[in-house]
Amino acid sequence: MDDFNSETDSDYTSYWRDWFISSRGNEYFCEIDEDYLTDRFNLTGLNGEVQYYQYALDLVTDVFDLDCDDEMRETIEKSARHLYGLVHARYIVTTRGLAKMLEKYKKADFGKCPRVMCEAHPLLPMGQADNPNAKAVKLYCARCEDIYNPKSSRHSAIDGAYFGTSFHNIIFQVYPALIPAKSYDRYVPRVFGFKVHAPAALIRWQHAERDEMRRRLRKLEIESGFKDDEGDVEAEDSEEEEEEEEADPEVFENGEAQGGQVGPVA
Amino acid sequence: MSSSSGTPESWISSFCSLLGHEYFAEISEDFIEDDFNLTGLQAQVAMYKEALEMILDVEPEDDDDEEEEEEEDEGDESIEGEEGAIRQRAVERRHHRMASDLSIIESSAEMLYGLIHQRFICSRAGIQQMSEKYELAHFGVCPRTNCEQVRTLPVGLSDVPGEDTVKLFCPSCLDVYVPPNSRFQTVDGAFFGRTFGALFLLTFPDYDISKRGAEVLGGDRSSRNLPDSQRTDDEKINGFNAHNLAPGLGQGKVYEPRIYGFRVSERARSGPRMGWLRNRPVDLHELDEATLHAAEHPDESDDGAEVESDPRQAGRRRQNGGSPMDVEANGETYA
Ligand SMILES: [Zn+2]
């Protein structure tokens, strides 16, 4: 954000949006159409949210011509960035905005899910609140349906309201073909090949929850969307059996039965 | 250290200070010198003896110079150039190593170190050293938003080298993540292994695993004490301290998709399907009941029944805590 002054001193009224979306740290934003920005209806209610609203809007739409000191200019620039973000949250749930964000999603411009079992599934930016200055942007993975913190500090300071709480869910309603196959794949904590009892009990409970959901959906004849699906709800878990080859029950049976020492080598 | 008093830095500490090797503990020489700890590794590593000597900085006197150069920058042009000269000397002195051997030995030493490391961090001394690194958040924090930056542990998804790179295990959500920095994507996961993560939790049941990594670094002690003092329960569930059993999961920690404030229905094609993965019973005692139920109805259990033949007894024992070292067999049905 500080780069702004140095980069635009001379050339301050041209292509503000181009500059904005290509600035380092602004990779999550798409370019809002001029048409959208100049339709006052789309900006309803934002003049109260943004200081020097009209100047800020002029700056964003490349018609800013106020002669002012640097301090004032910086204030207006800050307002322009804020305004752009707030309009952005509205724009990305329009047909054109969704399409633009979809392209970025396909290129994994928003990063990839850090969860190992998600196999680098691309993320989508999201907000945990729609009002500004509440929460920073997070990244949503449609495969595990969870949210993650951006890796880079230059992204972790962006206001989540610039993406909003709905966009990343709407995009999958509009483009259902994009919904990734859900997977049972998961990590199971083990010690010398053996499951640890407390996490294993929790995992069994979670799997019972999952199977319960699957039964509900089946009753309603709704596709569950699991890739490891099709078969019997009760008879899954093949993925865990694969891991068993490593275990040597003989060695640990004793320790296990007594709940005794299974640990340290030395 | 005793055998390398003249050397400014031992092979081990220089290996551990390489970029990308931040997760490694420094294996004590005592551990390496105990043959029992190296059982079976000879067959897995080329030039085992030489690699072991390199790790321990025990080298034939003549080789000192080349060894150190090789160590600093592997594959350096100048070393290639010296190869001819070195070969000549090798002819003169049979015990003298060839440069080409040196690079093999170097990579063998790294492999051997990694394999010993997998064992070391599961030993008393090793896991202690790793706990100090964990306390200082050397292994980073969980990227999952609802885990609120708790500290993670390095783990492998396989014990066999060459299969996968190191991952980070989050004890708060019991899931594994790719380290954020790409420099860790060349570190073999087998050098940490499948056991360390869970063994750590069993070995140190009293760590407050929901403590944020940033608090550790900021030295914020007060927030650590607060939850402890408020906690009335030293209760154990299935051998785990209840407050340490996946505190990042459950009510309020499961992301609920919403559109304009309304929850997306499960009935929608794009509705939530993965909530179970981040869920946890509100009342953790339900987990004891689940165990009980599984034992009574082995057909419905997806992991097989418990070892205990009497489910009542099993339930009662678990309620009392069981053993923190309690582990389960892999889905075999004993009943
Ligand atoms: Zn994911």
Coordinates of C-alpha atoms and ligand atoms in Angstrom, one line a residue:
Chain A
M1 CA 0.0 0.0 0.0
D2 CA 2.9 2.3 0.7
D3 CA 4.1 1.8 -2.9
F4 CA 1.3 3.9 -4.1
N5 CA 2.9 7.3 -3.7
S6 CA 6.2 6.4 -5.5
E7 CA 4.5 4.6 -8.3
T8 CA 1.8 7.0 -9.2
D9 CA 3.2 10.5 -8.5
S10 CA 3.5 11.3 -12.2
D11 CA 0.7 9.3 -13.6
Y12 CA -1.9 9.6 -11.1
T13 CA -5.2 9.7 -12.9
S14 CA -4.7 6.8 -15.3
Y15 CA -5.9 3.3 -14.8
W16 CA -6.2 3.4 -11.1
R17 CA -7.9 0.0 -11.1
D18 CA -5.2 -1.6 -13.2
W19 CA -2.6 -0.3 -10.8
F20 CA -4.6 -1.4 -7.8
I21 CA -5.2 -5.0 -8.9
S22 CA -1.7 -5.5 -10.1
S23 CA -0.1 -4.2 -6.9
R24 CA 1.7 -6.6 -4.7
G25 CA -0.7 -7.8 -2.0
N26 CA -3.8 -7.2 -4.0
E27 CA -3.7 -10.5 -5.8
Y28 CA -7.1 -11.6 -4.4
F29 CA -9.0 -8.7 -6.1
C30 CA -10.5 -8.9 -9.5
E31 CA -11.0 -5.8 -11.7
I32 CA -14.4 -4.2 -11.3
D33 CA -16.0 -3.1 -14.6
E34 CA -16.3 0.6 -15.2
D35 CA -20.0 0.1 -16.0
Y36 CA -20.6 -1.3 -12.6
L37 CA -18.7 1.4 -10.8
T38 CA -20.5 4.2 -12.6
D39 CA -24.0 2.9 -11.9
R40 CA -24.9 4.7 -8.7
F41 CA -27.4 2.0 -7.8
N42 CA -24.5 -0.4 -7.2
L43 CA -22.9 1.9 -4.7
T44 CA -26.0 2.5 -2.6
G45 CA -25.1 3.2 1.1
L46 CA -21.4 3.4 0.6
N47 CA -21.1 7.1 0.8
G48 CA -21.5 6.9 4.5
E49 CA -18.8 4.2 4.8
V50 CA -16.1 6.1 2.9
Q51 CA -14.5 9.4 3.8
Y52 CA -14.3 11.8 0.8
Y53 CA -16.6 9.4 -1.0
Q54 CA -16.9 11.4 -4.2
Y55 CA -13.2 12.1 -4.6
A56 CA -12.5 8.5 -3.8
L57 CA -14.9 7.4 -6.5
D58 CA -13.4 9.9 -9.0
L59 CA -10.0 8.4 -8.3
V60 CA -11.2 4.8 -8.8
T61 CA -12.9 5.8 -12.1
D62 CA -9.9 7.8 -13.3
V63 CA -11.6 11.2 -13.3
F64 CA -10.0 12.6 -10.2
D65 CA -8.7 16.2 -10.8
L66 CA -8.6 17.8 -7.4
D67 CA -5.5 19.9 -6.8
C68 CA -4.6 19.1 -3.2
D69 CA -1.6 18.6 -0.9
D70 CA 0.0 15.2 -0.4
E71 CA -1.6 14.5 2.9
M72 CA -5.0 15.1 1.5
R73 CA -4.1 13.0 -1.5
E74 CA -3.0 10.1 0.7
T75 CA -6.3 10.3 2.6
I76 CA -8.2 10.1 -0.6
E77 CA -6.2 7.3 -1.9
K78 CA -6.8 5.3 1.3
S79 CA -10.5 6.0 0.9
A80 CA -10.4 4.9 -2.7
R81 CA -8.9 1.6 -1.8
H82 CA -11.5 1.1 0.9
L83 CA -14.3 2.0 -1.5
Y84 CA -12.9 -0.4 -4.1
G85 CA -12.9 -3.1 -1.6
L86 CA -16.5 -2.5 -0.5
V87 CA -17.7 -2.3 -4.1
H88 CA -15.7 -5.5 -4.8
A89 CA -17.7 -7.5 -2.2
R90 CA -20.8 -6.6 -4.2
Y91 CA -19.3 -7.0 -7.6
I92 CA -18.0 -10.5 -7.1
V93 CA -21.5 -11.9 -6.5
T94 CA -22.7 -10.5 -9.9
T95 CA -22.6 -12.7 -12.9
R96 CA -19.6 -11.0 -14.4
G97 CA -17.8 -10.8 -11.0
L98 CA -18.4 -14.4 -10.3
A99 CA -17.0 -15.3 -13.8
K100 CA -13.9 -13.2 -13.1
M101 CA -13.3 -14.7 -9.7
L102 CA -13.8 -18.2 -11.2
E103 CA -11.0 -17.6 -13.6
K104 CA -8.7 -16.6 -10.7
Y105 CA -9.9 -19.7 -8.8
K106 CA -9.0 -21.9 -11.7
K107 CA -5.5 -20.4 -11.7
A108 CA -5.2 -20.9 -8.0
D109 CA -4.6 -17.1 -7.6
F110 CA -5.9 -17.4 -4.0
G111 CA -3.5 -20.2 -3.1
K112 CA -4.0 -23.9 -2.3
C113 CA -5.5 -25.7 0.7
P114 CA -2.7 -26.4 3.2
R115 CA -4.6 -29.5 4.4
V116 CA -2.6 -32.5 3.1
M117 CA -5.7 -34.6 2.3
C118 CA -7.1 -31.8 0.2
E119 CA -4.2 -32.4 -2.3
A120 CA -3.6 -28.7 -3.0
H121 CA -7.2 -27.9 -3.8
P122 CA -7.5 -24.2 -4.8
L123 CA -8.9 -21.8 -2.2
L124 CA -11.3 -18.8 -2.4
P125 CA -11.1 -15.6 -0.4
M126 CA -13.8 -15.0 2.1
G127 CA -14.8 -12.7 5.0
Q128 CA -16.1 -13.8 8.3
A129 CA -18.1 -10.6 8.5
D130 CA -19.7 -8.3 5.9
N131 CA -19.1 -5.1 7.8
P132 CA -15.6 -3.6 7.4
N133 CA -12.9 -3.4 10.1
A134 CA -14.2 -6.5 11.8
K135 CA -12.1 -9.5 10.5
A136 CA -9.3 -10.0 8.1
V137 CA -9.7 -12.1 4.9
K138 CA -9.6 -15.9 5.2
L139 CA -9.4 -18.6 2.6
Y140 CA -12.1 -21.2 2.0
C141 CA -11.5 -24.7 0.7
A142 CA -14.5 -26.2 -0.9
R143 CA -13.1 -29.7 -0.5
C144 CA -12.8 -29.8 3.3
E145 CA -15.2 -26.9 3.7
D146 CA -13.0 -25.1 6.2
I147 CA -11.3 -21.8 6.3
Y148 CA -7.6 -21.0 6.6
N149 CA -5.3 -18.1 7.3
P150 CA -3.4 -16.6 4.3
K151 CA 0.2 -17.7 4.3
S152 CA 1.6 -14.3 3.5
S153 CA 1.4 -11.3 5.9
R154 CA 0.7 -9.0 2.9
H155 CA -2.7 -10.8 2.5
S156 CA -3.5 -11.4 6.2
A157 CA -4.1 -7.7 6.7
I158 CA -6.8 -7.3 4.0
D159 CA -10.3 -6.7 5.2
G160 CA -12.5 -9.7 4.9
A161 CA -15.5 -7.5 4.1
Y162 CA -14.0 -6.9 0.7
F163 CA -15.0 -10.4 -0.2
G164 CA -17.9 -10.9 2.2
T165 CA -19.5 -13.9 3.8
S166 CA -21.5 -15.1 0.8
F167 CA -19.4 -15.0 -2.3
H168 CA -17.5 -18.3 -1.8
N169 CA -20.8 -20.1 -1.2
I170 CA -22.7 -18.5 -4.0
I171 CA -20.1 -19.4 -6.6
F172 CA -20.8 -23.1 -6.0
Q173 CA -24.6 -22.6 -6.3
V174 CA -24.1 -20.8 -9.6
Y175 CA -21.5 -23.3 -10.8
P176 CA -22.5 -26.6 -9.2
A177 CA -20.2 -28.5 -11.6
L178 CA -17.3 -26.9 -9.7
I179 CA -18.2 -28.5 -6.4
P180 CA -15.2 -30.8 -5.7
A181 CA -15.8 -34.4 -4.8
K182 CA -15.7 -34.8 -1.0
S183 CA -13.4 -37.3 0.5
Y184 CA -13.2 -39.5 3.6
D185 CA -9.4 -39.2 3.5
R186 CA -8.1 -38.2 6.9
Y187 CA -5.2 -38.4 9.1
V188 CA -5.2 -40.9 11.9
P189 CA -2.7 -40.3 14.7
R190 CA -0.7 -43.5 15.4
V191 CA 2.1 -44.7 17.7
F192 CA 4.2 -47.4 16.3
G193 CA 1.4 -48.3 13.9
F194 CA -1.3 -48.3 16.5
K195 CA -4.1 -45.9 16.7
V196 CA -4.2 -43.9 19.9
H197 CA -7.3 -44.5 21.8
A198 CA -8.6 -41.0 22.6
P199 CA -8.3 -39.6 19.0
A200 CA -9.5 -42.9 17.6
A201 CA -12.7 -42.7 19.7
L202 CA -13.3 -39.2 18.5
I203 CA -12.7 -40.3 14.9
R204 CA -15.2 -43.1 15.3
W205 CA -17.7 -40.6 16.6
Q206 CA -17.1 -38.3 13.7
H207 CA -17.5 -41.2 11.3
A208 CA -20.8 -42.0 12.9
E209 CA -21.9 -38.4 12.4
R210 CA -20.9 -38.6 8.8
D211 CA -22.7 -41.8 8.2
E212 CA -25.8 -40.4 9.9
M213 CA -25.7 -37.5 7.4
R214 CA -25.2 -39.9 4.5
R215 CA -28.4 -41.8 5.6
R216 CA -30.3 -38.5 5.9
L217 CA -29.3 -37.5 2.4
R218 CA -30.0 -40.9 0.9
K219 CA -33.5 -40.9 2.4
L220 CA -34.0 -37.6 0.7
E221 CA -32.4 -38.9 -2.5
I222 CA -29.9 -36.1 -2.4
E223 CA -26.4 -36.8 -3.9
S224 CA -23.9 -36.8 -1.1
G225 CA -21.0 -35.9 -3.4
F226 CA -18.4 -38.2 -1.8
K227 CA -15.9 -39.7 -4.2
D228 CA -15.5 -42.7 -2.0
D229 CA -19.2 -43.1 -2.2
E230 CA -21.4 -45.6 -3.9
G231 CA -20.8 -48.6 -1.6
D232 CA -22.5 -49.3 1.6
V233 CA -22.4 -46.6 4.2
E234 CA -21.4 -49.1 6.8
A235 CA -18.7 -50.8 4.8
E236 CA -16.1 -48.2 4.1
D237 CA -12.8 -47.5 5.8
S238 CA -10.7 -49.1 3.1
E239 CA -8.4 -46.2 3.3
E240 CA -7.5 -47.0 6.9
E241 CA -6.9 -50.6 6.2
E242 CA -4.3 -49.7 3.6
E243 CA -2.1 -48.3 6.3
E244 CA -2.1 -51.4 8.3
E245 CA 0.8 -53.1 6.6
E246 CA 3.3 -51.2 8.7
A247 CA 1.9 -52.3 12.0
D248 CA 3.3 -55.3 13.7
P249 CA 0.7 -56.4 16.2
E250 CA 3.0 -59.0 17.7
V251 CA 5.3 -56.5 19.0
F252 CA 2.8 -54.2 20.6
E253 CA 0.0 -56.6 21.6
N254 CA 1.6 -57.0 25.0
G255 CA 2.1 -53.3 25.6
E256 CA -1.3 -52.6 24.3
A257 CA -3.2 -55.0 26.5
Q258 CA -1.5 -53.7 29.6
G259 CA -1.6 -50.1 28.4
G260 CA 2.0 -50.2 29.2
Q261 CA 5.2 -48.9 27.7
V262 CA 5.0 -48.7 23.9
G263 CA 7.2 -45.8 23.5
P264 CA 10.7 -44.6 23.6
V265 CA 13.4 -46.6 22.0
A266 CA 16.1 -45.6 24.5
Chain B
M1 CA 31.2 -33.1 20.8
S2 CA 34.1 -34.9 22.6
S3 CA 35.5 -36.4 19.4
S4 CA 35.4 -33.1 17.5
S5 CA 37.0 -30.7 19.9
G6 CA 39.2 -29.1 17.2
T7 CA 36.3 -28.5 14.8
P8 CA 34.4 -25.2 15.0
E9 CA 31.1 -26.9 14.2
S10 CA 30.1 -30.5 14.2
W11 CA 28.6 -32.2 11.2
I12 CA 25.4 -32.5 13.2
S13 CA 25.0 -28.9 14.2
S14 CA 25.9 -27.7 10.7
F15 CA 23.3 -30.1 9.2
C16 CA 20.7 -28.8 11.6
S17 CA 21.5 -25.2 10.8
L18 CA 21.0 -25.6 7.1
L19 CA 18.1 -23.7 5.6
G20 CA 15.0 -26.0 5.6
H21 CA 16.4 -28.1 8.4
E22 CA 14.9 -26.0 11.2
Y23 CA 12.6 -28.9 12.3
F24 CA 15.5 -31.3 13.1
A25 CA 16.7 -32.0 16.6
E26 CA 20.4 -32.4 17.2
I27 CA 20.8 -36.1 17.9
S28 CA 23.1 -36.7 20.8
E29 CA 26.3 -38.7 20.0
D30 CA 25.4 -41.0 22.8
F31 CA 22.3 -42.1 21.0
I32 CA 24.2 -42.7 17.7
E33 CA 27.0 -44.5 19.4
D34 CA 24.6 -47.0 20.9
D35 CA 24.5 -49.7 18.2
F36 CA 21.1 -50.8 19.4
N37 CA 19.5 -47.6 18.1
L38 CA 20.9 -48.2 14.6
T39 CA 19.6 -51.7 14.2
G40 CA 18.7 -52.4 10.7
L41 CA 19.9 -49.1 9.2
Q42 CA 23.0 -50.6 7.7
A43 CA 21.0 -52.2 5.0
Q44 CA 19.2 -49.0 4.1
V45 CA 22.1 -46.7 3.6
A46 CA 25.0 -46.9 1.1
M47 CA 28.5 -46.6 2.5
Y48 CA 27.0 -46.9 6.0
K49 CA 30.2 -47.0 7.9
E50 CA 31.6 -43.9 6.2
A51 CA 28.3 -42.1 6.5
L52 CA 28.3 -42.8 10.2
E53 CA 31.8 -41.6 10.6
M54 CA 30.9 -38.4 8.9
I55 CA 28.0 -37.8 11.1
L56 CA 30.2 -38.3 14.2
D57 CA 33.0 -36.3 12.7
V58 CA 35.3 -39.3 13.0
E59 CA 37.4 -39.1 9.9
P60 CA 40.7 -40.3 8.6
E61 CA 43.1 -37.4 9.2
D62 CA 44.0 -36.8 5.6
D63 CA 40.4 -36.2 4.5
D64 CA 39.7 -33.3 6.8
D65 CA 40.1 -30.6 4.2
E66 CA 38.0 -32.1 1.4
E67 CA 35.3 -33.2 3.8
E68 CA 34.7 -29.7 5.0
E69 CA 34.6 -28.2 1.6
E70 CA 32.2 -30.8 0.4
E71 CA 30.1 -30.1 3.4
E72 CA 29.8 -26.4 2.8
D73 CA 28.7 -26.5 -0.8
E74 CA 27.7 -29.7 -2.3
G75 CA 28.4 -30.2 -6.0
D76 CA 30.7 -27.2 -6.2
E77 CA 32.7 -26.9 -9.5
S78 CA 36.0 -26.6 -7.8
I79 CA 35.5 -30.0 -6.1
E80 CA 34.8 -31.6 -9.5
G81 CA 38.0 -30.1 -10.8
E82 CA 40.0 -31.4 -7.9
E83 CA 38.7 -34.9 -8.6
G84 CA 41.6 -35.9 -10.8
A85 CA 44.2 -34.8 -8.3
I86 CA 42.3 -36.5 -5.5
R87 CA 42.2 -39.7 -7.4
Q88 CA 45.9 -39.7 -7.8
R89 CA 46.4 -39.4 -4.2
A90 CA 43.8 -42.1 -3.7
V91 CA 46.0 -44.4 -5.6
E92 CA 48.9 -43.6 -3.3
R93 CA 46.9 -44.0 -0.1
R94 CA 44.4 -46.8 -0.3
H95 CA 42.3 -45.5 2.5
H96 CA 41.9 -42.1 0.9
R97 CA 38.4 -41.5 -0.3
M98 CA 37.6 -40.3 -3.8
A99 CA 35.6 -37.1 -4.3
S100 CA 32.8 -38.9 -6.0
D101 CA 32.6 -41.1 -2.9
L102 CA 32.5 -38.0 -0.8
S103 CA 29.3 -36.8 -2.3
I104 CA 27.8 -40.3 -2.0
I105 CA 28.9 -40.4 1.6
E106 CA 27.5 -36.9 2.2
S107 CA 24.1 -37.8 0.9
S108 CA 24.3 -41.2 2.7
A109 CA 25.1 -39.3 5.9
E110 CA 22.0 -37.1 5.5
M111 CA 19.9 -40.2 4.9
L112 CA 21.4 -42.0 7.8
Y113 CA 20.9 -38.9 10.0
G114 CA 17.3 -38.7 9.0
L115 CA 16.6 -42.3 9.7
I116 CA 18.3 -42.1 13.1
H117 CA 16.4 -38.9 13.7
Q118 CA 13.1 -40.7 13.2
R119 CA 14.1 -43.0 16.1
F120 CA 15.8 -40.3 18.2
I121 CA 12.8 -38.0 18.5
C122 CA 10.8 -41.0 19.9
S123 CA 13.4 -41.5 22.6
R124 CA 13.3 -39.8 25.9
A125 CA 16.1 -37.4 25.1
G126 CA 14.9 -36.7 21.6
I127 CA 11.3 -36.1 22.4
Q128 CA 12.4 -33.8 25.2
Q129 CA 14.5 -31.8 22.8
M130 CA 11.6 -31.6 20.4
S131 CA 9.3 -30.4 23.2
E132 CA 11.7 -27.4 23.7
K133 CA 11.4 -26.6 20.0
Y134 CA 7.6 -27.0 20.2
E135 CA 7.4 -24.7 23.2
L136 CA 9.2 -22.0 21.2
A137 CA 6.9 -22.6 18.2
H138 CA 9.8 -23.7 16.0
F139 CA 7.5 -25.9 14.0
G140 CA 5.0 -23.1 13.2
V141 CA 1.3 -22.8 13.8
C142 CA -1.8 -24.4 12.4
P143 CA -3.1 -22.6 9.3
R144 CA -6.7 -23.4 10.1
T145 CA -8.5 -20.3 11.2
N146 CA -10.5 -22.0 14.0
C147 CA -7.3 -23.4 15.5
E148 CA -6.3 -19.9 16.4
Q149 CA -2.6 -20.3 15.7
V150 CA -1.8 -23.2 18.0
R151 CA 1.6 -24.8 17.6
T152 CA 2.1 -27.8 15.3
L153 CA 4.5 -30.7 15.2
P154 CA 6.5 -32.1 12.3
V155 CA 5.5 -35.5 11.2
G156 CA 5.9 -38.0 8.3
L157 CA 3.0 -39.8 6.7
S158 CA 5.3 -42.7 6.0
D159 CA 8.3 -44.2 7.8
V160 CA 9.9 -45.1 4.6
P161 CA 12.2 -42.5 3.1
G162 CA 11.5 -41.1 -0.4
E163 CA 7.7 -41.4 -0.2
D164 CA 6.6 -38.0 1.1
T165 CA 7.8 -34.7 2.5
V166 CA 7.5 -33.5 6.1
K167 CA 4.1 -32.3 7.2
L168 CA 2.8 -30.5 10.2
F169 CA 0.4 -32.2 12.7
C170 CA -1.9 -29.9 14.6
P171 CA -2.9 -31.4 17.9
S172 CA -5.8 -29.1 18.2
C173 CA -7.7 -30.3 15.1
L174 CA -5.8 -33.7 14.7
D175 CA -5.1 -33.0 11.0
V176 CA -2.0 -32.6 9.0
Y177 CA -0.9 -29.6 6.8
V178 CA 1.7 -28.8 4.3
P179 CA 4.4 -26.5 5.8
P180 CA 3.9 -22.9 4.5
N181 CA 7.4 -22.4 3.4
S182 CA 8.5 -24.3 0.2
R183 CA 12.0 -24.9 1.7
F184 CA 10.4 -27.7 3.8
Q185 CA 9.0 -29.4 0.7
T186 CA 12.4 -31.1 0.1
V187 CA 12.6 -32.5 3.6
D188 CA 11.8 -36.2 3.8
G189 CA 8.8 -36.9 6.1
A190 CA 10.3 -40.3 7.1
F191 CA 13.0 -38.4 9.0
F192 CA 10.2 -37.5 11.4
G193 CA 8.1 -40.5 11.0
R194 CA 4.5 -41.5 11.7
T195 CA 4.9 -42.0 15.4
F196 CA 6.4 -38.8 16.8
G197 CA 3.3 -36.6 16.6
A198 CA 0.9 -38.9 18.6
L199 CA 3.7 -40.0 20.9
F200 CA 4.3 -36.4 21.7
L201 CA 0.7 -35.9 22.9
L202 CA 0.9 -39.1 25.0
T203 CA 4.3 -38.1 26.5
F204 CA 3.4 -34.6 27.4
P205 CA -0.3 -34.7 28.4
D206 CA 0.0 -31.5 30.4
Y207 CA 0.9 -29.1 27.6
D208 CA -1.8 -26.6 26.9
I209 CA -2.1 -27.4 23.3
S210 CA -4.7 -24.6 22.7
K211 CA -2.1 -22.0 23.5
R212 CA -1.3 -19.7 20.6
G213 CA 2.1 -19.8 19.0
A214 CA 2.2 -16.0 19.1
E215 CA 1.7 -15.9 22.8
V216 CA 4.7 -18.2 23.3
L217 CA 6.9 -15.9 21.2
G218 CA 5.5 -12.8 22.8
G219 CA 6.3 -14.3 26.3
D220 CA 2.7 -13.7 27.2
R221 CA 2.5 -15.9 30.3
S222 CA -0.7 -14.5 31.8
S223 CA -3.0 -15.9 29.1
R224 CA -1.4 -19.3 29.7
N225 CA -2.3 -19.3 33.3
L226 CA -5.8 -18.0 32.9
P227 CA -7.4 -21.0 31.3
D228 CA -5.5 -23.3 33.7
S229 CA -6.8 -21.6 36.8
Q230 CA -10.3 -21.4 35.4
R231 CA -10.3 -25.1 34.6
T232 CA -11.9 -27.1 37.2
D233 CA -11.5 -30.4 35.4
D234 CA -8.4 -32.4 35.4
E235 CA -10.7 -34.9 33.9
K236 CA -9.5 -37.5 31.5
I237 CA -11.4 -38.9 28.5
N238 CA -10.0 -42.2 27.1
G239 CA -6.7 -41.4 28.7
F240 CA -6.4 -37.9 27.4
N241 CA -6.8 -34.7 29.4
A242 CA -10.2 -33.6 28.3
H243 CA -9.1 -30.1 27.6
N244 CA -6.5 -31.4 25.3
L245 CA -8.7 -33.6 23.2
A246 CA -9.0 -31.8 19.9
P247 CA -9.8 -28.4 21.5
G248 CA -9.9 -26.8 18.0
L249 CA -12.9 -28.9 17.0
G250 CA -16.6 -28.9 18.0
Q251 CA -19.3 -26.4 18.5
G252 CA -18.3 -22.9 17.4
K253 CA -15.2 -24.3 15.7
V254 CA -16.9 -25.8 12.7
Y255 CA -17.3 -23.5 9.7
E256 CA -20.9 -23.1 8.7
P257 CA -21.4 -21.9 5.1
R258 CA -23.9 -19.0 4.9
I259 CA -25.3 -16.9 2.1
Y260 CA -26.6 -13.5 3.2
G261 CA -26.7 -14.6 6.8
F262 CA -28.6 -17.8 6.1
R263 CA -27.0 -21.1 6.6
V264 CA -26.7 -23.2 3.5
S265 CA -28.9 -26.2 3.9
E266 CA -27.5 -29.7 3.9
R267 CA -30.2 -30.5 1.4
A268 CA -28.7 -28.2 -1.2
R269 CA -26.4 -29.7 -3.8
S270 CA -23.7 -27.3 -2.6
G271 CA -24.7 -27.8 1.0
P272 CA -22.2 -28.7 3.8
R273 CA -20.9 -32.3 3.7
M274 CA -17.7 -32.1 5.8
G275 CA -18.9 -30.8 9.2
W276 CA -18.2 -34.2 10.8
L277 CA -14.4 -33.7 10.1
R278 CA -14.3 -30.7 12.4
N279 CA -16.9 -31.8 14.9
R280 CA -16.6 -33.1 18.4
P281 CA -19.3 -34.0 20.9
V282 CA -20.3 -31.2 23.2
D283 CA -20.2 -33.6 26.1
L284 CA -16.9 -35.5 25.7
H285 CA -18.3 -38.4 27.7
E286 CA -20.2 -39.3 24.6
L287 CA -16.9 -40.7 23.4
D288 CA -16.9 -43.2 26.1
E289 CA -20.4 -44.2 25.1
A290 CA -19.4 -44.5 21.6
T291 CA -16.7 -46.9 22.7
L292 CA -19.2 -48.8 24.7
H293 CA -21.6 -49.0 21.8
A294 CA -18.9 -50.1 19.4
A295 CA -18.0 -52.9 21.7
E296 CA -21.6 -54.0 22.0
H297 CA -22.3 -53.8 18.3
P298 CA -19.1 -54.7 16.5
D299 CA -20.9 -54.9 13.2
E300 CA -21.6 -51.2 13.2
S301 CA -18.2 -50.1 14.2
D302 CA -16.1 -48.9 11.3
D303 CA -12.8 -49.5 13.1
G304 CA -13.5 -52.8 14.7
A305 CA -14.3 -53.5 18.3
E306 CA -12.1 -52.8 21.3
V307 CA -9.8 -55.4 22.8
E308 CA -11.8 -55.7 26.0
S309 CA -14.3 -58.5 26.0
D310 CA -16.6 -57.0 28.6
P311 CA -17.9 -53.6 27.2
R312 CA -19.2 -52.5 30.6
Q313 CA -15.8 -53.0 32.2
A314 CA -14.2 -51.2 29.3
G315 CA -16.4 -48.2 29.7
R316 CA -15.8 -47.9 33.3
R317 CA -12.1 -48.2 33.0
R318 CA -12.1 -45.5 30.3
Q319 CA -14.1 -43.2 32.5
N320 CA -11.4 -43.4 35.0
G321 CA -8.9 -42.4 32.5
G322 CA -7.3 -45.5 31.2
S323 CA -3.6 -45.3 30.4
P324 CA -2.2 -42.3 28.6
M325 CA -0.2 -44.8 26.6
D326 CA -3.4 -46.5 25.5
V327 CA -3.2 -47.5 21.9
E328 CA -5.4 -49.5 19.7
A329 CA -4.8 -52.2 17.2
N330 CA -5.6 -51.5 13.5
G331 CA -9.1 -52.5 13.1
E332 CA -8.7 -56.1 13.9
T333 CA -11.7 -57.4 15.6
Y334 CA -10.6 -59.3 18.7
A335 CA -14.1 -60.0 20.0
Ligands
ZN1 ZN -9.1 -28.2 2.3

